[in-house]
Short mmCIF file of C-alpha atoms (C1' of nucleotides) in Angstrom, two decimals:
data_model
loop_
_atom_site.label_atom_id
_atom_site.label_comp_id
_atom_site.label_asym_id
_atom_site.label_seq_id
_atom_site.Cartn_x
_atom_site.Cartn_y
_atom_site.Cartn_z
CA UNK A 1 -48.85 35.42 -32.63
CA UNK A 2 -51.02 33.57 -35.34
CA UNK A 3 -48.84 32.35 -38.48
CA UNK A 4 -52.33 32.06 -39.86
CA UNK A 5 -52.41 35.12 -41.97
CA UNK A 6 -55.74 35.33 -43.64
CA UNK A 7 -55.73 38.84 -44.61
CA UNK A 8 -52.33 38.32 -45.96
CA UNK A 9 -53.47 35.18 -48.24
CA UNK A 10 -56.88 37.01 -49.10
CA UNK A 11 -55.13 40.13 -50.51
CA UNK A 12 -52.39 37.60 -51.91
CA UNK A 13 -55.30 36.45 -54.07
CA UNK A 14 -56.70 39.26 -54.91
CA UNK A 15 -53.78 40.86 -56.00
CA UNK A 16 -53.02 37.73 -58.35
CA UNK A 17 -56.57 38.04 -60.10
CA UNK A 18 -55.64 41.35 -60.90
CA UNK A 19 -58.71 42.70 -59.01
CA UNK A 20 -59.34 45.99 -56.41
CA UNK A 21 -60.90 45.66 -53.38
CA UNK A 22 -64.47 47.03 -54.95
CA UNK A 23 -63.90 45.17 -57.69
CA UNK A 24 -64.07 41.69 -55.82
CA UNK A 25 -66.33 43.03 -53.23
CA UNK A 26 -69.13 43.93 -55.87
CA UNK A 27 -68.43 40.70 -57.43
CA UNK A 28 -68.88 38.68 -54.47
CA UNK A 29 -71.77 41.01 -53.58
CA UNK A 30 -70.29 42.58 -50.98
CA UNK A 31 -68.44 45.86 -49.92
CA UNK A 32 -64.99 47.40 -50.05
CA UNK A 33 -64.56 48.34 -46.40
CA UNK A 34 -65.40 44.33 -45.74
CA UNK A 35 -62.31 42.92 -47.62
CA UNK A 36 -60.10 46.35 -46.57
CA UNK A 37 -60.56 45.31 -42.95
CA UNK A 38 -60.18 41.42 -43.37
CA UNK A 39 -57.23 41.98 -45.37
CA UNK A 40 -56.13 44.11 -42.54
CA UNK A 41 -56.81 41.21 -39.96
CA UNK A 42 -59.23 43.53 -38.45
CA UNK A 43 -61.91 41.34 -38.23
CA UNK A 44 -62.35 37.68 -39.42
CA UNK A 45 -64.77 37.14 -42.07
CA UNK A 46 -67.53 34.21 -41.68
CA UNK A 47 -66.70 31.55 -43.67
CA UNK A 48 -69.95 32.14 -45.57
CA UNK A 49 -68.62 35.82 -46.78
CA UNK A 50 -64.93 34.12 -47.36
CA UNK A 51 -66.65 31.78 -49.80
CA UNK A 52 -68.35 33.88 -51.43
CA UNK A 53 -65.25 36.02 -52.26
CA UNK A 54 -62.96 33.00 -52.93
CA UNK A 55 -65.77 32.09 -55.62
CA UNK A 56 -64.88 35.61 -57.54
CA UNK A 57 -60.92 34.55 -57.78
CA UNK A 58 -61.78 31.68 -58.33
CA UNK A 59 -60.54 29.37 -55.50
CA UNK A 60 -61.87 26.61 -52.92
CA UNK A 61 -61.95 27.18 -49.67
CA UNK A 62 -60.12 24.12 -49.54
CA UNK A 63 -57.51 25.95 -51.79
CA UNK A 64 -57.42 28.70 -50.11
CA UNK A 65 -56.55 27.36 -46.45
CA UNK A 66 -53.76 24.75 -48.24
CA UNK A 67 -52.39 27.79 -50.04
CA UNK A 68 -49.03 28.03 -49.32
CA UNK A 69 -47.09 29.33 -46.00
CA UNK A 70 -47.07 33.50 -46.62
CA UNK A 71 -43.61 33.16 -46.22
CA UNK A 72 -43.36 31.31 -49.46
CA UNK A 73 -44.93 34.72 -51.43
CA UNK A 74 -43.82 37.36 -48.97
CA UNK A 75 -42.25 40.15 -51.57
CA UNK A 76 -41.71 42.88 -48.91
CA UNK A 77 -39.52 42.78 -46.16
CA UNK A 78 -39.27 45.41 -43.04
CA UNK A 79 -35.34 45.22 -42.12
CA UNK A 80 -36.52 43.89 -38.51
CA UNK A 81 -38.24 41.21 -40.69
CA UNK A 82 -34.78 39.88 -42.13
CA UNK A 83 -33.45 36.70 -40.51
CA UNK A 84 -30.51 36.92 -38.87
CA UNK A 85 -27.68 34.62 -39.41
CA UNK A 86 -24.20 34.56 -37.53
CA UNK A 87 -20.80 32.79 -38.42
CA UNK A 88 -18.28 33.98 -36.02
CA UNK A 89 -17.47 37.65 -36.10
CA UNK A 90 -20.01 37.72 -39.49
CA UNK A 91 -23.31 39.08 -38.97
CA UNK A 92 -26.00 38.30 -41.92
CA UNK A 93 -29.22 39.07 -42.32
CA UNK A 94 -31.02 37.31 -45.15
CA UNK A 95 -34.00 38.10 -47.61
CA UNK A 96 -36.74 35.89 -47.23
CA UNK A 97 -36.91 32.23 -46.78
CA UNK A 98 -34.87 30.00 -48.99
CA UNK A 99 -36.79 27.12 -48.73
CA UNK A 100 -38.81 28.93 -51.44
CA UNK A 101 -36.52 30.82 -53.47
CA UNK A 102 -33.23 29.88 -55.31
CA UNK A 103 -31.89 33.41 -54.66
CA UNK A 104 -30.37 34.44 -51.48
CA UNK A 105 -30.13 38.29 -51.29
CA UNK A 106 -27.80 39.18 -47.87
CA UNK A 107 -27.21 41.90 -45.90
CA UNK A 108 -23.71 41.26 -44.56
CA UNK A 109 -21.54 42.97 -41.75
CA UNK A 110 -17.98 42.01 -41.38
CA UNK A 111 -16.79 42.79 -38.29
CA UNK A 112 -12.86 44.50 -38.05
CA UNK A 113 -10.81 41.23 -38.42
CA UNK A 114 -13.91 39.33 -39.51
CA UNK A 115 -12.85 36.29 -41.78
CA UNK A 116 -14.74 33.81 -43.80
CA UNK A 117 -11.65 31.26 -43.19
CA UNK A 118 -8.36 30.05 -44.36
CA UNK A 119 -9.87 27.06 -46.02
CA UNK A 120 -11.94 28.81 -48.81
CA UNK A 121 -15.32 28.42 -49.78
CA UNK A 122 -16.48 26.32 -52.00
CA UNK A 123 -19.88 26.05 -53.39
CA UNK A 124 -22.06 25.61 -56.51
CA UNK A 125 -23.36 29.05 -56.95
CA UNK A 126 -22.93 31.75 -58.53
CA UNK A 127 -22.41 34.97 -56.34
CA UNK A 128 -22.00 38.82 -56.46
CA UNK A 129 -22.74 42.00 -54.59
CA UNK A 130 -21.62 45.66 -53.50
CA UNK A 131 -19.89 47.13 -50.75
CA UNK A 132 -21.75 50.12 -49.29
CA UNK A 133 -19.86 50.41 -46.14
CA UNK A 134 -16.20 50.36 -45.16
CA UNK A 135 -13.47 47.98 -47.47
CA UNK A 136 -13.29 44.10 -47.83
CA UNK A 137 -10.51 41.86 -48.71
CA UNK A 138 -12.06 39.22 -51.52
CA UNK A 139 -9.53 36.81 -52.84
CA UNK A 140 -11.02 34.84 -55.32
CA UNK A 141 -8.72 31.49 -57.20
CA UNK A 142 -5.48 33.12 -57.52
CA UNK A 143 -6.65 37.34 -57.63
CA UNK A 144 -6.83 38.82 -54.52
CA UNK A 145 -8.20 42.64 -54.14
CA UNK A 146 -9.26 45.09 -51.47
CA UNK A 147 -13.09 46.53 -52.39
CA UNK A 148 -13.92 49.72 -50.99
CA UNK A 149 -17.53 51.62 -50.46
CA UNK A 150 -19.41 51.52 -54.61
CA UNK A 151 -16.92 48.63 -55.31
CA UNK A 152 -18.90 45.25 -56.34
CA UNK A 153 -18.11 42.26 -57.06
CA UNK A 154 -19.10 38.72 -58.97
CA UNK A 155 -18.04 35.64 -59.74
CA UNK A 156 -18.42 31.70 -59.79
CA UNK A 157 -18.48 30.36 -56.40
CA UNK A 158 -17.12 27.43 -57.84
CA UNK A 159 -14.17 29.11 -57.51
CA UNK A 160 -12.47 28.97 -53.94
CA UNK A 161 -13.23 32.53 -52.25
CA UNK A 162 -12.53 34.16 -48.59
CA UNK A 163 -14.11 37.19 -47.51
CA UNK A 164 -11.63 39.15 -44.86
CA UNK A 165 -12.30 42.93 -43.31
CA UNK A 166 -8.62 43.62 -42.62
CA UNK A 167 -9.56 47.51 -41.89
CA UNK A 168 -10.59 49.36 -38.63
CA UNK A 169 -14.11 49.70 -39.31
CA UNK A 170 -17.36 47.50 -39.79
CA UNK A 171 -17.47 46.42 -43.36
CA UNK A 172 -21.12 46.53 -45.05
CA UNK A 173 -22.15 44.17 -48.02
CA UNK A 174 -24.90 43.35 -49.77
CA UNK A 175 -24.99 40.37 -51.58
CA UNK A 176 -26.34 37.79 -53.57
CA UNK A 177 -26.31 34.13 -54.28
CA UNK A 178 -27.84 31.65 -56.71
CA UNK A 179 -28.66 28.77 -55.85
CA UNK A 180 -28.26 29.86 -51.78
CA UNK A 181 -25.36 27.84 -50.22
CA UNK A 182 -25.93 28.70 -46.16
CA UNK B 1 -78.21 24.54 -52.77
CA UNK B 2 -74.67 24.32 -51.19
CA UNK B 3 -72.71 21.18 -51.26
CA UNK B 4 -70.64 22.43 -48.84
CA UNK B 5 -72.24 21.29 -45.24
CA UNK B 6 -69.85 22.64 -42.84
CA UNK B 7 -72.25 21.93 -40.03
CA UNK B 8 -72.26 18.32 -40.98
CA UNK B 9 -68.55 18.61 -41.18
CA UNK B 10 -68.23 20.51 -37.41
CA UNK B 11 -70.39 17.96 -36.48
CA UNK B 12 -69.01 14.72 -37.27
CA UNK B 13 -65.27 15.86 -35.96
CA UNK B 14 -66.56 16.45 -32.92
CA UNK B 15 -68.50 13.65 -32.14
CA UNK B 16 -65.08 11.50 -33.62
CA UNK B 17 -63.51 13.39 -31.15
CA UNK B 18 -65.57 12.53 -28.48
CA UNK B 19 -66.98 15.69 -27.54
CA UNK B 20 -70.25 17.04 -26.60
CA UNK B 21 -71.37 20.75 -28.04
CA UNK B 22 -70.89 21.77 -24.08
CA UNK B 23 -67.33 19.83 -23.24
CA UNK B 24 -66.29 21.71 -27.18
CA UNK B 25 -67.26 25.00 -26.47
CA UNK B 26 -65.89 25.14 -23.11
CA UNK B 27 -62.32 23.86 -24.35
CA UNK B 28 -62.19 26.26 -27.52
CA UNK B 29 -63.42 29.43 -25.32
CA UNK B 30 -66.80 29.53 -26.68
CA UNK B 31 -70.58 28.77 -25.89
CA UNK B 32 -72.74 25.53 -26.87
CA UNK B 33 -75.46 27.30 -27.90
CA UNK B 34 -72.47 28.98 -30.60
CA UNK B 35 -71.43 25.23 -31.47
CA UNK B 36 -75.43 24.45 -31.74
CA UNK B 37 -76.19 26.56 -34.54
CA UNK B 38 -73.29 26.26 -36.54
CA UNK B 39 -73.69 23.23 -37.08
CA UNK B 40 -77.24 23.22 -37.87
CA UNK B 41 -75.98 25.84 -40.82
CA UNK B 42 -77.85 28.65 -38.83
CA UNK B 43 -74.97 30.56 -38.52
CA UNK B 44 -71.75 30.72 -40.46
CA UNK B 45 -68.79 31.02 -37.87
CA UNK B 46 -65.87 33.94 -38.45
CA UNK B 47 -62.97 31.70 -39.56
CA UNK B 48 -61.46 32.73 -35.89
CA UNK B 49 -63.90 30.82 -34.45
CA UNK B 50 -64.21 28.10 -36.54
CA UNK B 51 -60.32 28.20 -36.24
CA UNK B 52 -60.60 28.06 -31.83
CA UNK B 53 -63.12 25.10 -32.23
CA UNK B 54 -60.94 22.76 -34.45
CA UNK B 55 -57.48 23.54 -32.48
CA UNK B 56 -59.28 21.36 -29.87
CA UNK B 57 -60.14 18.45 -31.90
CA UNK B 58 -57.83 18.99 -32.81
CA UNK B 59 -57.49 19.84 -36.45
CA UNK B 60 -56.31 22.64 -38.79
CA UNK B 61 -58.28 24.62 -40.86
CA UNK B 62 -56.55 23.08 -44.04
CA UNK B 63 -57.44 19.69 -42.88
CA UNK B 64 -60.77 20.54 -41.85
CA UNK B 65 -61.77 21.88 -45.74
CA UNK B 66 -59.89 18.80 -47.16
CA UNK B 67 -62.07 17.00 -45.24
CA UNK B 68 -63.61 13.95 -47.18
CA UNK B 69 -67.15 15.11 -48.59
CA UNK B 70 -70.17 14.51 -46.50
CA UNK B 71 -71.41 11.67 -48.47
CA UNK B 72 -68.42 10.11 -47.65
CA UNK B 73 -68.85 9.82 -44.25
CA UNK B 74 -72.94 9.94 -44.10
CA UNK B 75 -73.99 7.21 -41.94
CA UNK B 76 -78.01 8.12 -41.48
CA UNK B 77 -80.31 8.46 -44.74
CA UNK B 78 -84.07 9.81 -44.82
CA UNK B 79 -85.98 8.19 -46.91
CA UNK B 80 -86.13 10.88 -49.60
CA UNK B 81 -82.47 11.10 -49.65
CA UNK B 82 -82.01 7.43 -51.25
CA UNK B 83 -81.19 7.97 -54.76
CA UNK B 84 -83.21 6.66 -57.23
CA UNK B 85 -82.61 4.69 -60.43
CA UNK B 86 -84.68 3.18 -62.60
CA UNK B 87 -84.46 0.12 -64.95
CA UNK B 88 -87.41 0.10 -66.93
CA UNK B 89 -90.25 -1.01 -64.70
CA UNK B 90 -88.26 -1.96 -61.89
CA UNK B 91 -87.41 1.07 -59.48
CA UNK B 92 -83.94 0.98 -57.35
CA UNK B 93 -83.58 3.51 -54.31
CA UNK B 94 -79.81 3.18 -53.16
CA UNK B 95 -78.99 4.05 -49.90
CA UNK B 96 -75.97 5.78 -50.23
CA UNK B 97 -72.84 6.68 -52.59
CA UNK B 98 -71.11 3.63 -54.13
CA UNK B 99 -68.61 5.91 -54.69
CA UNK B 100 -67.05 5.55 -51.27
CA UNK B 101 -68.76 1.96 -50.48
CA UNK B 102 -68.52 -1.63 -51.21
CA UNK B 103 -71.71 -2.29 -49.99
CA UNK B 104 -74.86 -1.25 -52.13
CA UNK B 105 -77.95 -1.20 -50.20
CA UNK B 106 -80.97 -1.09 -52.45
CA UNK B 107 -85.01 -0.56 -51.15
CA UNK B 108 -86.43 -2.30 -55.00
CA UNK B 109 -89.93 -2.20 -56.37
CA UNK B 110 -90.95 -4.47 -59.26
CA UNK B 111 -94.22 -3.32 -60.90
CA UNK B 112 -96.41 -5.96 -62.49
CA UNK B 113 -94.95 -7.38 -65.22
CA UNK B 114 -91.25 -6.03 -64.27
CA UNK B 115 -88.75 -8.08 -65.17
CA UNK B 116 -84.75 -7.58 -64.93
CA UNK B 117 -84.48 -9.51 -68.51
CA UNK B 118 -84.15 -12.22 -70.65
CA UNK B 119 -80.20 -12.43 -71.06
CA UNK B 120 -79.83 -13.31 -67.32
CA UNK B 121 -77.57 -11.21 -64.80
CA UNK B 122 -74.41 -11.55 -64.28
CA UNK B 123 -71.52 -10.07 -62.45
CA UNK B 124 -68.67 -10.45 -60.00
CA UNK B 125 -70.33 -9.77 -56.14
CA UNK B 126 -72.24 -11.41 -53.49
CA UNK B 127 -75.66 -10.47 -53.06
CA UNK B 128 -79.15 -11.13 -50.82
CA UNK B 129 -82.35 -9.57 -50.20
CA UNK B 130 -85.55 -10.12 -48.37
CA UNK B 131 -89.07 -9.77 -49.84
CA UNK B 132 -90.93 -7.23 -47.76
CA UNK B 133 -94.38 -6.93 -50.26
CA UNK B 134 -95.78 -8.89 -53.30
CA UNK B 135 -94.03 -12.02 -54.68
CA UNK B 136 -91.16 -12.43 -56.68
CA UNK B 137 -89.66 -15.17 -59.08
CA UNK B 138 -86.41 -15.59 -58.59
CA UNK B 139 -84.35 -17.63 -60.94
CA UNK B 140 -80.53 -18.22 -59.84
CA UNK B 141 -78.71 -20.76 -62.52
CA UNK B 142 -80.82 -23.79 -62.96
CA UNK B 143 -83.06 -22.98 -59.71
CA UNK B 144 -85.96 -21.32 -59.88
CA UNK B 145 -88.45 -20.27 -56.66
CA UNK B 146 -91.29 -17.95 -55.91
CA UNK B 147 -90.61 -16.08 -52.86
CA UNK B 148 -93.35 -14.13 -51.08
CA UNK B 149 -93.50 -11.16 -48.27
CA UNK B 150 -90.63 -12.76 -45.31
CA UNK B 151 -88.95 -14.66 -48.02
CA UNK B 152 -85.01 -14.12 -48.66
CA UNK B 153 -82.63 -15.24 -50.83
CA UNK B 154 -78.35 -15.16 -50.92
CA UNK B 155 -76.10 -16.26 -53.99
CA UNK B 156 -72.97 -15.68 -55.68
CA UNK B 157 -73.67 -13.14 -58.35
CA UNK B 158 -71.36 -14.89 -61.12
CA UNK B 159 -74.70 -17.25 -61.65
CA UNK B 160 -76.98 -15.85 -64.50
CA UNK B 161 -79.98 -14.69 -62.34
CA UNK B 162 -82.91 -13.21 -63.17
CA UNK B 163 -85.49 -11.31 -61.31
CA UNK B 164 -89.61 -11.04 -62.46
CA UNK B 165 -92.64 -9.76 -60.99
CA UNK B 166 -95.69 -12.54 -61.95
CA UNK B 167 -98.03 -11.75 -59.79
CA UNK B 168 -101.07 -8.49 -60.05
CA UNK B 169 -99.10 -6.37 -57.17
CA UNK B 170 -96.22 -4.23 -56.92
CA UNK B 171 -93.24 -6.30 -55.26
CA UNK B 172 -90.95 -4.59 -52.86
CA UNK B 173 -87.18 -5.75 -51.69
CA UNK B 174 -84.59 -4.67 -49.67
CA UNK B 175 -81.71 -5.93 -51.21
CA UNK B 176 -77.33 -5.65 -50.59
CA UNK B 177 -74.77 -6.29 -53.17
CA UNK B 178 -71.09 -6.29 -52.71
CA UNK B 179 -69.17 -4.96 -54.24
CA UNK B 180 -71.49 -2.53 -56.11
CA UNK B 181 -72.75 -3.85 -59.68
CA UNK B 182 -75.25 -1.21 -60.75
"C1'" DG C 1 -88.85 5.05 -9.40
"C1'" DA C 2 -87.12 10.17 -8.41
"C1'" DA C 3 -83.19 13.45 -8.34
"C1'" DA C 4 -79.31 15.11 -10.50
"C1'" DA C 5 -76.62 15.51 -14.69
"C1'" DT C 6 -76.07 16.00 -19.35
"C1'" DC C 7 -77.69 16.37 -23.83
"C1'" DG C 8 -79.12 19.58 -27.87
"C1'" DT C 9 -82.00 23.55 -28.97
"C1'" DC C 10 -84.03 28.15 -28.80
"C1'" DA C 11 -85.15 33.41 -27.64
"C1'" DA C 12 -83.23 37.65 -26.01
"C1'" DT C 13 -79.11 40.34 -25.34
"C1'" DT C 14 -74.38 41.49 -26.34
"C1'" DT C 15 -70.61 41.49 -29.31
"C1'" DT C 16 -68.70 41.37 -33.79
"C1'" DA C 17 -68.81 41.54 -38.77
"C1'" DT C 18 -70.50 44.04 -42.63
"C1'" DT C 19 -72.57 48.15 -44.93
"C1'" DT C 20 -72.94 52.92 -45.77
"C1'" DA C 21 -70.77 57.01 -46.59
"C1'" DA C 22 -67.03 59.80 -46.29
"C1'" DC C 23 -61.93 60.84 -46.59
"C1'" DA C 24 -56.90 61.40 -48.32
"C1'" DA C 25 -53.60 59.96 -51.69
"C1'" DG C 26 -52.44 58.62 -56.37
"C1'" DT C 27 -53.37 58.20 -61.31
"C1'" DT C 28 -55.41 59.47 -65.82
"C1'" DA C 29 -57.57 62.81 -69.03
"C1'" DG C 30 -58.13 67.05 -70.78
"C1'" DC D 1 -52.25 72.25 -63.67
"C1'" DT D 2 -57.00 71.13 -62.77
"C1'" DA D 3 -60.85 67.84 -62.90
"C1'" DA D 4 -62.45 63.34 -62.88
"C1'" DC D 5 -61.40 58.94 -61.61
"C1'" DT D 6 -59.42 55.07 -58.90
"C1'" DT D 7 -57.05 53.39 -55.08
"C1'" DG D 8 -57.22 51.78 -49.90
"C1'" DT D 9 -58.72 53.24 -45.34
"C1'" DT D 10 -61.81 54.78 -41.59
"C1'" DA D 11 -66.26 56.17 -38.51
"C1'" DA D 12 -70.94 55.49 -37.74
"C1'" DA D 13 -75.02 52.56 -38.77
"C1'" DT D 14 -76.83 48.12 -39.62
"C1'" DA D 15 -76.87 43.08 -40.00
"C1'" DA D 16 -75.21 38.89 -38.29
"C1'" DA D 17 -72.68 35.90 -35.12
"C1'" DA D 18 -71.79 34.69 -30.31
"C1'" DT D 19 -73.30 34.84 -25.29
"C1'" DT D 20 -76.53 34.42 -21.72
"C1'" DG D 21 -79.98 32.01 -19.65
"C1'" DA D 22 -83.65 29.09 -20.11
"C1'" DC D 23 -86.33 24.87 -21.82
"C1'" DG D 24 -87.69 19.79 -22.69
"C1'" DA D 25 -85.70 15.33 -23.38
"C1'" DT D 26 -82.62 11.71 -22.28
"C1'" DT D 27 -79.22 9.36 -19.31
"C1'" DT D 28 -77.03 8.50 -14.75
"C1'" DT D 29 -77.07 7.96 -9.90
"C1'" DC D 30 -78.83 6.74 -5.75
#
DNA sequence: GAAAATCGTCAATTTTATTTAACAAGTTAG
DNA sequence: CTAACTTGTTAAATAAAATTGACGATTTTC
C-alpha cells in the first residue's frame, strides 16, 4: 500500500480553500470529473495538470508534496482504522495519531477482572469519559465508586486513579485525555 | 515561460545517479523512450510515474520538488543564455548566477572610448582575464600596460584598477572574478 | 579498422488521463 | 412541497502520456 495519498492531500486542499470540485477545476481550466477521480486515487494526474490546480489554492508543488503526513489532518476514522493498543487484560483502541494532536479520544474494553494496577496512575492530564457498556470500578485520591452504563466521569489525572472491571461482563469506555499520557 | 524545468531536474538526478535513460527505465518499470521525453519537457509524467522513476535514484517526491533551482546546478550555458549587464559603454555577459557561485565568469566588450572610470576600482576578490579582440589599457595601482588580442592579466582586486578602451575598435575579454563584485 | 553495444531520440501504437455529458443526492428558494 | 441549484460521482469520447520498435551517433571490444 502507498502512504502517498495524493487524492487525500489534493481534496485536503481543496477543502481548506473553501472551494468545490468545479470550482477549482474551472479555475485551473480544467474539469470536475478530473479532480473527482484524482481525489479518488483513480488515476494520477500529470504533474503539469497538478500544477496547474495547486496554482488555484494557491500552493507549490514543492508545498504540496512536503505537506504534512495525512495522518496529521485525518478527521474521520473507520473503527477498523483505530489503532489498537493493549495493557494486559485492557484492550484500547485510540483516535488518531498523537504525535499530532494533544487530545487522545479512546475506545476502551476492560476485560472481567481487568485492572489498571495497584500502584495508581499518575499523569499530567486531565481526563474524562462515559461508560456505554457494562460497570467500572474508578477510584480516584481517596473516592472510590462503581460507574455503570450512561455513568461518566472526569477529573485531574494528577490525581492518583485505577480503573478495575470487578463485574462478570466486558466493560466499555470511551474516553478522553489531554495532553495524551500512553 | 515556466521556471519550473522538471526535465532538467529528471535529468540531472539521474545522471548524479549514474544512470542511463535505458538502465532508469528498466529499474523503475518503465520505457527510455518514456524517460526521453520527459525530460525534454515533451511530456509531463502522471505523478505515479514520476513517483516509480525517483524511488530508484533514489529520491522522494518531496525531495525531488525541493530540489535546488536549475540555475543552481546549470553547468552548460548557450551563448544567449549569459546574462547581460551593462555599465555605460562597456557591456558584461555573465555566465551564470552569482547567486549560487563564487566564481563570476564575464565575456566583456569595451566600445571605443569605454572606460570603467575615473575613481579607480576597487573591491575585495581576485581577478584575471585574457584579451581575445581590440586592445585594452589596463591600469592596476601605479602600473599601467596596453594589452592586445592573447594578452592577460591577474591581480588582487583591493588595488584601484581601472579599465579603458583607447584604441578605434571594440575590445573584447573574457574575464573571472572571485568572489563576485558586480 | 569493423562488429557489437550503448547512447539518446523519434514515429506509430497502446494505454492512461482528461473531457463531455449525464446521473443521484442534498440544499436553497419560492 | 416543488423547482432550481449545487454537490460529488460515473460512462463514453477525446486528448495526452507511455510502450513498442526503429533510427543515427557514439563508445567498446576484438
Amino acid at each position: 500500500m502507498d502512504d502517498f495519498d495524493l487524492g487525500a492531500r489534493l481534496r485536503y486542499v481543496r477543502q481548506a480553500a473553501g472551494l468545490s470540485q468545479r470550482e477549482l477545476a474551472k479555475r485551473a481550466g480544467m474539469t470536475n470529473a478530473a479532480i473527482s477521480v484524482i481525489e479518488n486515487n483513480q488515476s494520477s494526474p500529470s504533474v503539469a495538470s497538478l500544477k496547474k490546480v495547486l496554482e488555484v489554492i494557491p500552493l507549490s508543488l514543492t508545498e504540496f508534496f512536503a505537506l504534512e503526513t495525512p495522518a496529521e489532518y485525518k478527521i474521520f476514522f473507520k473503527e477498523e482504522e483505530l489503532v489498537p493498543i493493549t495493557q494486559g487484560a485492557v484492550h484500547y483502541r485510540q483516535v488518531g495519531d498523537m504525535r499530532y494532536h494533544n487530545l487522545q479520544i479512546l475506545h476502551e474494553r476492560y476485560t472481567p477482572g481487568a485492572d489498571t494496577g495497584r500502584s495508581m496512575l499518575q499523569h499530567e492530564s486531565e481526563e474524562g469519559g462515559v461508560v456505554i457498556e457494562g460497570t467500572i470500578e474508578l477510584t480516584v485520591g481517596e473516592r472510590k465508586t462503581i460507574l455503570k452504563a450512561g455513568d461518566a466521569y472526569l477529573f485531574d489525572s494528577r490525581q492518583p486513579h485505577r480503573f478495575r472491571n470487578i463485574g462478570k461482563t466486558d466493560c466499555v469506555i470511551v474516553s478522553a485525555c489531554t495532553p495524551p499520557y500512553l
